[in-house]
mmCIF file of C-alpha atoms and ligand atoms in Angstrom:
data_model
loop_
_atom_site.group_PDB
_atom_site.id
_atom_site.type_symbol
_atom_site.label_atom_id
_atom_site.label_comp_id
_atom_site.label_asym_id
_atom_site.label_seq_id
_atom_site.Cartn_x
_atom_site.Cartn_y
_atom_site.Cartn_z
ATOM 1 C CA MET A 2 22.620 -83.325 59.185
ATOM 2 C CA VAL A 3 20.389 -85.686 56.931
ATOM 3 C CA VAL A 4 21.058 -89.076 58.238
ATOM 4 C CA ALA A 5 20.310 -92.349 56.180
ATOM 5 C CA SER A 6 19.186 -91.713 52.787
ATOM 6 C CA SER A 7 18.123 -95.383 52.813
ATOM 7 C CA THR A 8 14.948 -94.213 54.590
ATOM 8 C CA GLY A 9 14.049 -92.588 51.414
ATOM 9 C CA THR A 10 15.419 -88.846 51.868
ATOM 10 C CA GLY A 11 16.685 -87.571 48.424
ATOM 11 C CA PRO A 12 19.679 -85.388 48.288
ATOM 12 C CA ASN A 13 19.338 -81.684 49.130
ATOM 13 C CA HIS A 14 22.669 -80.778 47.682
ATOM 14 C CA VAL A 15 24.135 -82.282 44.528
ATOM 15 C CA ALA A 16 27.721 -81.418 43.260
ATOM 16 C CA VAL A 17 28.801 -82.371 39.879
ATOM 17 C CA ILE A 18 32.190 -82.645 38.004
ATOM 18 C CA MET A 19 31.097 -82.213 34.579
ATOM 19 C CA ASP A 20 33.923 -84.264 32.799
ATOM 20 C CA GLY A 21 34.534 -85.678 29.283
ATOM 21 C CA ASN A 22 33.676 -83.009 26.860
ATOM 22 C CA GLY A 23 37.002 -83.181 25.030
ATOM 23 C CA ARG A 24 36.551 -87.000 24.667
ATOM 24 C CA TRP A 25 33.087 -86.661 23.486
ATOM 25 C CA ALA A 26 34.260 -84.261 20.609
ATOM 26 C CA LYS A 27 37.356 -86.463 19.752
ATOM 27 C CA HIS A 28 35.185 -89.573 19.451
ATOM 28 C CA ARG A 29 33.195 -87.799 16.776
ATOM 29 C CA GLY A 30 36.355 -86.295 15.053
ATOM 30 C CA LEU A 31 35.298 -82.750 16.312
ATOM 31 C CA LYS A 32 37.416 -80.090 18.080
ATOM 32 C CA ARG A 33 37.368 -80.131 21.759
ATOM 33 C CA SER A 34 35.614 -76.820 21.762
ATOM 34 C CA GLU A 35 32.564 -78.512 20.158
ATOM 35 C CA GLY A 36 32.496 -80.657 23.323
ATOM 36 C CA HIS A 37 32.370 -77.777 25.571
ATOM 37 C CA LYS A 38 29.535 -76.105 23.490
ATOM 38 C CA LYS A 39 27.576 -79.499 23.749
ATOM 39 C CA GLY A 40 28.468 -79.592 27.554
ATOM 40 C CA VAL A 41 26.505 -76.350 27.917
ATOM 41 C CA VAL A 42 23.293 -77.723 26.474
ATOM 42 C CA ALA A 43 23.797 -80.661 28.942
ATOM 43 C CA VAL A 44 24.122 -78.157 31.813
ATOM 44 C CA ARG A 45 20.928 -76.366 30.791
ATOM 45 C CA GLU A 46 19.082 -79.763 30.874
ATOM 46 C CA LEU A 47 20.628 -80.745 34.162
ATOM 47 C CA ILE A 48 19.410 -77.569 35.710
ATOM 48 C CA LYS A 49 15.840 -78.080 34.574
ATOM 49 C CA ASN A 50 16.010 -81.797 35.708
ATOM 50 C CA ALA A 51 17.550 -80.971 39.149
ATOM 51 C CA VAL A 52 14.503 -78.461 39.636
ATOM 52 C CA ASP A 53 12.197 -81.213 38.821
ATOM 53 C CA ALA A 54 13.799 -83.690 41.199
ATOM 54 C CA GLY A 55 13.471 -81.308 43.955
ATOM 55 C CA ILE A 56 17.197 -80.513 44.428
ATOM 56 C CA SER A 57 17.650 -77.410 46.386
ATOM 57 C CA GLN A 58 21.402 -76.899 45.868
ATOM 58 C CA LEU A 59 23.194 -77.745 42.666
ATOM 59 C CA SER A 60 27.060 -77.097 42.489
ATOM 60 C CA LEU A 61 28.794 -77.479 39.224
ATOM 61 C CA PHE A 62 32.451 -77.385 38.542
ATOM 62 C CA ALA A 63 32.911 -75.404 35.277
ATOM 63 C CA PHE A 64 36.738 -74.409 35.268
ATOM 64 C CA SER A 65 39.180 -75.565 37.907
ATOM 65 C CA SER A 66 42.138 -73.545 39.171
ATOM 66 C CA GLU A 67 44.338 -76.032 37.261
ATOM 67 C CA ASN A 68 42.615 -75.871 34.069
ATOM 68 C CA TRP A 69 44.654 -72.710 33.278
ATOM 69 C CA ARG A 70 47.413 -75.428 32.385
ATOM 70 C CA ARG A 71 45.549 -76.237 29.194
ATOM 71 C CA PRO A 72 46.713 -74.863 25.750
ATOM 72 C CA ALA A 73 46.099 -71.118 25.700
ATOM 73 C CA LEU A 74 43.607 -71.404 22.900
ATOM 74 C CA GLU A 75 41.409 -73.897 24.890
ATOM 75 C CA VAL A 76 41.570 -71.792 28.061
ATOM 76 C CA ARG A 77 40.547 -68.706 26.151
ATOM 77 C CA LEU A 78 37.722 -70.574 24.440
ATOM 78 C CA LEU A 79 36.453 -71.882 27.583
ATOM 79 C CA ILE A 80 36.522 -68.531 29.417
ATOM 80 C CA GLN A 81 34.741 -66.924 26.586
ATOM 81 C CA LEU A 82 32.123 -69.764 26.482
ATOM 82 C CA LEU A 83 31.430 -69.351 30.294
ATOM 83 C CA ASN A 84 31.223 -65.569 30.026
ATOM 84 C CA ASN A 85 28.750 -65.649 27.089
ATOM 85 C CA THR A 86 26.776 -68.569 28.719
ATOM 86 C CA LEU A 87 26.530 -66.694 32.114
ATOM 87 C CA GLU A 88 25.279 -63.381 30.306
ATOM 88 C CA ASN A 89 22.683 -65.279 28.101
ATOM 89 C CA GLU A 90 21.254 -67.463 30.575
ATOM 90 C CA VAL A 91 20.873 -65.100 33.650
ATOM 91 C CA ASP A 92 17.514 -63.638 32.641
ATOM 92 C CA ASP A 93 16.290 -67.316 32.168
ATOM 93 C CA LEU A 94 17.560 -68.459 35.394
ATOM 94 C CA HIS A 95 15.999 -65.554 37.124
ATOM 95 C CA GLN A 96 12.586 -66.200 35.454
ATOM 96 C CA ASN A 97 12.761 -69.901 36.569
ATOM 97 C CA GLY A 98 13.472 -68.607 40.148
ATOM 98 C CA ILE A 99 17.020 -69.823 40.435
ATOM 99 C CA ARG A 100 19.516 -68.168 42.656
ATOM 100 C CA LEU A 101 22.968 -67.899 41.122
ATOM 101 C CA LYS A 102 26.227 -67.942 43.191
ATOM 102 C CA ILE A 103 29.728 -68.198 41.661
ATOM 103 C CA LEU A 104 32.349 -69.992 43.706
ATOM 104 C CA GLY A 105 36.008 -69.268 42.907
ATOM 105 C CA ASP A 106 38.758 -66.677 42.735
ATOM 106 C CA LEU A 107 37.388 -64.085 40.260
ATOM 107 C CA GLU A 108 40.413 -61.833 40.743
ATOM 108 C CA ARG A 109 42.025 -63.583 37.860
ATOM 109 C CA PHE A 110 39.458 -62.338 35.399
ATOM 110 C CA ASP A 111 39.108 -58.666 34.240
ATOM 111 C CA SER A 112 36.671 -56.555 36.332
ATOM 112 C CA ARG A 113 33.876 -56.522 33.891
ATOM 113 C CA VAL A 114 33.581 -60.360 34.327
ATOM 114 C CA GLU A 115 33.454 -59.704 38.273
ATOM 115 C CA ALA A 116 30.847 -56.906 37.913
ATOM 116 C CA MET A 117 28.590 -59.212 35.512
ATOM 117 C CA VAL A 118 28.987 -61.849 38.154
ATOM 118 C CA ARG A 119 27.987 -59.759 41.194
ATOM 119 C CA ASN A 120 25.062 -58.167 39.213
ATOM 120 C CA ALA A 121 23.722 -61.783 38.273
ATOM 121 C CA GLU A 122 24.119 -62.783 41.862
ATOM 122 C CA SER A 123 22.229 -59.692 43.413
ATOM 123 C CA LEU A 124 19.576 -59.924 40.590
ATOM 124 C CA THR A 125 18.774 -63.682 41.628
ATOM 125 C CA ALA A 126 19.545 -63.211 45.416
ATOM 126 C CA ASP A 127 15.824 -63.654 46.454
ATOM 127 C CA ASN A 128 15.083 -66.546 44.191
ATOM 128 C CA GLN A 129 13.968 -69.781 45.943
ATOM 129 C CA VAL A 130 13.379 -72.542 43.600
ATOM 130 C CA MET A 131 16.915 -73.807 43.506
ATOM 131 C CA ASN A 132 20.430 -72.543 44.397
ATOM 132 C CA LEU A 133 22.971 -72.851 41.440
ATOM 133 C CA ASN A 134 26.474 -72.579 42.327
ATOM 134 C CA ILE A 135 28.947 -72.457 39.659
ATOM 135 C CA ALA A 136 32.713 -73.091 40.435
ATOM 136 C CA ILE A 137 34.978 -70.903 38.167
ATOM 137 C CA ASN A 138 38.824 -70.840 38.847
ATOM 138 C CA TYR A 139 37.829 -72.928 41.871
ATOM 139 C CA GLY A 140 40.303 -75.053 43.742
ATOM 140 C CA GLY A 141 39.259 -76.871 47.030
ATOM 141 C CA ARG A 142 42.928 -75.974 48.425
ATOM 142 C CA TRP A 143 42.519 -72.301 47.196
ATOM 143 C CA ASP A 144 39.106 -72.177 49.091
ATOM 144 C CA ILE A 145 40.719 -73.456 52.304
ATOM 145 C CA VAL A 146 43.781 -71.353 52.043
ATOM 146 C CA ASN A 147 41.733 -68.202 51.283
ATOM 147 C CA THR A 148 39.526 -68.927 54.268
ATOM 148 C CA ILE A 149 42.328 -69.309 56.894
ATOM 149 C CA GLN A 150 43.788 -65.991 55.250
ATOM 150 C CA LYS A 151 40.578 -64.298 55.689
ATOM 151 C CA MET A 152 40.206 -65.386 59.358
ATOM 152 C CA VAL A 153 43.655 -64.438 60.247
ATOM 153 C CA ALA A 154 43.290 -61.137 58.593
ATOM 154 C CA GLY A 155 39.954 -60.603 60.614
ATOM 155 C CA GLY A 156 42.048 -61.154 63.857
ATOM 156 C CA CYS A 157 40.826 -64.613 64.502
ATOM 157 C CA SER A 158 42.687 -66.340 67.324
ATOM 158 C CA SER A 159 43.618 -69.975 67.422
ATOM 159 C CA ASP A 160 40.952 -71.036 69.600
ATOM 160 C CA GLU A 161 38.335 -69.494 67.432
ATOM 161 C CA ILE A 162 39.466 -71.646 64.473
ATOM 162 C CA SER A 163 37.042 -74.606 64.521
ATOM 163 C CA GLU A 164 35.339 -76.883 61.812
ATOM 164 C CA GLU A 165 32.221 -74.543 61.999
ATOM 165 C CA ALA A 166 34.193 -71.463 61.693
ATOM 166 C CA ILE A 167 36.203 -72.650 58.739
ATOM 167 C CA SER A 168 32.936 -74.045 57.026
ATOM 168 C CA HIS A 169 31.169 -70.774 57.532
ATOM 169 C CA SER A 170 34.066 -68.813 55.917
ATOM 170 C CA LEU A 171 34.466 -71.020 52.993
ATOM 171 C CA SER A 172 33.134 -69.967 49.592
ATOM 172 C CA THR A 173 30.199 -72.339 50.207
ATOM 173 C CA GLY A 174 29.524 -70.548 53.709
ATOM 174 C CA GLY A 175 25.828 -70.877 54.680
ATOM 175 C CA ILE A 176 25.488 -73.737 52.119
ATOM 176 C CA PRO A 177 25.093 -77.239 53.499
ATOM 177 C CA ASP A 178 27.744 -79.834 52.482
ATOM 178 C CA PRO A 179 26.700 -81.911 49.400
ATOM 179 C CA ASP A 180 24.898 -84.935 49.923
ATOM 180 C CA LEU A 181 25.657 -86.525 46.489
ATOM 181 C CA PHE A 182 28.644 -86.169 44.276
ATOM 182 C CA ILE A 183 28.481 -87.059 40.627
ATOM 183 C CA ARG A 184 31.548 -87.244 38.270
ATOM 184 C CA THR A 185 30.959 -88.081 34.666
ATOM 185 C CA GLY A 186 33.877 -89.230 32.260
ATOM 186 C CA GLY A 187 35.049 -92.358 33.941
ATOM 187 C CA GLU A 188 37.675 -90.738 36.287
ATOM 188 C CA HIS A 189 37.501 -91.652 39.926
ATOM 189 C CA ARG A 190 38.987 -88.457 41.435
ATOM 190 C CA ILE A 191 37.857 -85.138 43.030
ATOM 191 C CA SER A 192 40.299 -83.006 41.103
ATOM 192 C CA ASN A 193 40.478 -80.441 43.930
ATOM 193 C CA PHE A 194 36.911 -79.716 43.729
ATOM 194 C CA LEU A 195 34.980 -79.082 47.195
ATOM 195 C CA ILE A 196 37.452 -81.157 49.026
ATOM 196 C CA TRP A 197 36.479 -79.802 52.574
ATOM 197 C CA GLN A 198 32.822 -79.904 51.925
ATOM 198 C CA LEU A 199 32.852 -83.520 50.442
ATOM 199 C CA ALA A 200 34.111 -85.076 53.621
ATOM 200 C CA TYR A 201 30.889 -87.091 54.110
ATOM 201 C CA THR A 202 29.284 -86.891 50.667
ATOM 202 C CA GLU A 203 28.121 -90.119 48.776
ATOM 203 C CA LEU A 204 30.450 -90.382 45.753
ATOM 204 C CA PHE A 205 28.885 -91.441 42.354
ATOM 205 C CA PHE A 206 31.056 -92.085 39.403
ATOM 206 C CA THR A 207 29.618 -92.933 35.709
ATOM 207 C CA ASP A 208 31.454 -93.541 32.385
ATOM 208 C CA THR A 209 28.843 -91.257 30.658
ATOM 209 C CA LEU A 210 30.789 -88.383 29.048
ATOM 210 C CA TRP A 211 29.367 -84.948 30.149
ATOM 211 C CA PRO A 212 27.603 -83.910 26.918
ATOM 212 C CA ASP A 213 25.749 -87.321 27.008
ATOM 213 C CA PHE A 214 24.474 -86.776 30.538
ATOM 214 C CA GLY A 215 20.667 -86.533 30.543
ATOM 215 C CA LYS A 216 17.593 -87.199 32.610
ATOM 216 C CA GLY A 217 18.065 -90.928 32.802
ATOM 217 C CA ASP A 218 21.705 -90.504 34.071
ATOM 218 C CA LEU A 219 20.586 -88.078 36.790
ATOM 219 C CA GLU A 220 17.750 -90.633 37.888
ATOM 220 C CA ALA A 221 20.295 -93.406 37.896
ATOM 221 C CA ALA A 222 22.365 -91.265 40.320
ATOM 222 C CA LEU A 223 19.722 -90.330 42.452
ATOM 223 C CA GLN A 224 18.337 -93.996 42.629
ATOM 224 C CA TRP A 225 21.790 -95.080 43.559
ATOM 225 C CA TYR A 226 21.854 -92.356 46.305
ATOM 226 C CA MET A 227 18.600 -93.447 47.789
ATOM 227 C CA GLY A 228 20.174 -96.879 48.477
ATOM 228 C CA ARG A 229 22.913 -95.675 50.479
ATOM 229 C CA GLU A 230 22.998 -95.887 54.205
ATOM 230 C CA ARG A 231 24.698 -92.620 55.589
ATOM 231 C CA ARG A 232 26.091 -93.425 58.931
ATOM 232 C CA PHE A 233 28.555 -90.499 59.657
ATOM 233 C CA GLY A 234 30.747 -92.869 61.769
ATOM 234 C CA ARG A 235 27.784 -94.497 63.585
ATOM 235 C CA THR A 236 26.830 -98.139 63.278
ATOM 236 C CA SER A 237 24.016 -99.356 61.060
ATOM 237 C CA GLU A 238 21.905 -100.333 64.004
ATOM 238 C CA GLN A 239 21.964 -96.763 65.473
ATOM 239 C CA VAL A 240 21.073 -95.333 62.068
ATOM 240 C CA VAL A 241 18.123 -97.754 61.742
ATOM 241 C CA LYS A 242 16.892 -96.472 65.255
ATOM 242 C CA GLY A 243 17.167 -93.123 64.154
ATOM 243 C CA GLU A 244 19.696 -91.968 66.680
ATOM 244 C CA HIS A 245 21.308 -88.677 65.726
HETATM 245 C C1 LIG B 19 35.377 -81.145 31.205
HETATM 246 O O1 LIG B 19 35.708 -81.684 30.172
HETATM 247 C C2 LIG B 19 35.351 -79.668 30.934
HETATM 248 C C3 LIG B 19 36.290 -78.830 31.613
HETATM 249 C C4 LIG B 19 37.393 -79.328 32.468
HETATM 250 C C5 LIG B 19 36.454 -77.420 31.550
HETATM 251 P P1 LIG B 19 37.226 -82.070 29.668
HETATM 252 O O2 LIG B 19 37.652 -80.776 28.694
HETATM 253 O O3 LIG B 19 38.042 -82.232 30.764
HETATM 254 O O4 LIG B 19 37.112 -83.407 28.820
HETATM 255 P P2 LIG B 19 38.039 -84.659 28.687
HETATM 256 O O5 LIG B 19 38.284 -85.022 30.126
HETATM 257 O O6 LIG B 19 39.393 -84.128 28.225
HETATM 258 O O7 LIG B 19 37.369 -85.660 27.955
HETATM 259 C C1 LIG B 20 37.830 -81.464 36.437
HETATM 260 O O1 LIG B 20 38.049 -81.891 35.283
HETATM 261 C C2 LIG B 20 37.494 -79.874 36.371
HETATM 262 C C3 LIG B 20 36.240 -79.523 35.755
HETATM 263 C C4 LIG B 20 35.349 -80.432 35.157
HETATM 264 C C5 LIG B 20 36.040 -78.096 35.588
HETATM 265 P P1 LIG B 20 39.503 -82.139 34.779
HETATM 266 O O2 LIG B 20 39.322 -82.738 33.341
HETATM 267 O O3 LIG B 20 40.178 -80.838 34.703
HETATM 268 O O4 LIG B 20 40.108 -83.180 35.668
HETATM 269 P P2 LIG B 20 41.454 -83.947 35.717
HETATM 270 O O5 LIG B 20 42.568 -82.989 35.182
HETATM 271 O O6 LIG B 20 41.437 -85.093 34.620
HETATM 272 O O7 LIG B 20 41.635 -84.379 37.119
HETATM 273 MG MG1 LIG B 21 38.674 -84.004 31.798
#
């Protein structure tokens, strides 16, 4: 566990709720879908800036298990945009040494989508520059329920159910918990993102709407993070002494 960012350690894992595409479009008299398209441009920029900042894990919330409640046309356009973006960007990601992992329940999509995702994951599996985790049809509660179901189906007994075992079986198994969480768009909530994994994450909220989120906004979040003292239940004096 990385203790005390106030000693100057940058975040290893950054998780982002990219919110505000719809409002960005509305403010300009455009359709919500235009906001989502502009949001993709901001994602591309964030990936590049995150690599430059030395972040090793970047987790992005692209579509929540609750987003199916939106009007059917918006859902259709969002899924289409996600598919096309993934398909078009995979080669570029691979060339830049980025390892892709999709978090979420892919059973809701047709099997071609699942096959495309699995191919992209295996193509990029050995890349080491940065891990990019994209959450699609993801919900933190789904992740926990799915994990417990897998453990029970695998014959796990009650004394084998531990925090470590659950962490290991979640869709983020093997990925350290986020150090820094960023939510754009002004809402101060987690919206069922990585609820288990965010237990001790530093939470940064900004009013910037996702399509406007640029290098300066990432730098502001990283700067803010560097000023946090992460105590994990200890006292400040213990942290200063470096007791683990
Ligand atoms: C985030 O922007 C994108 C997704 C949830 C897919 P929104 O579409 O939620 O934008 P607002 O919050 O309505 O402005
Ligand atoms: C969270 O944003 C989900 C994603 C960014 C994918 P929402 O806009 O769906 O969140 P709520 O509904 O306002 O909490
Ligand atoms: Mg929103």
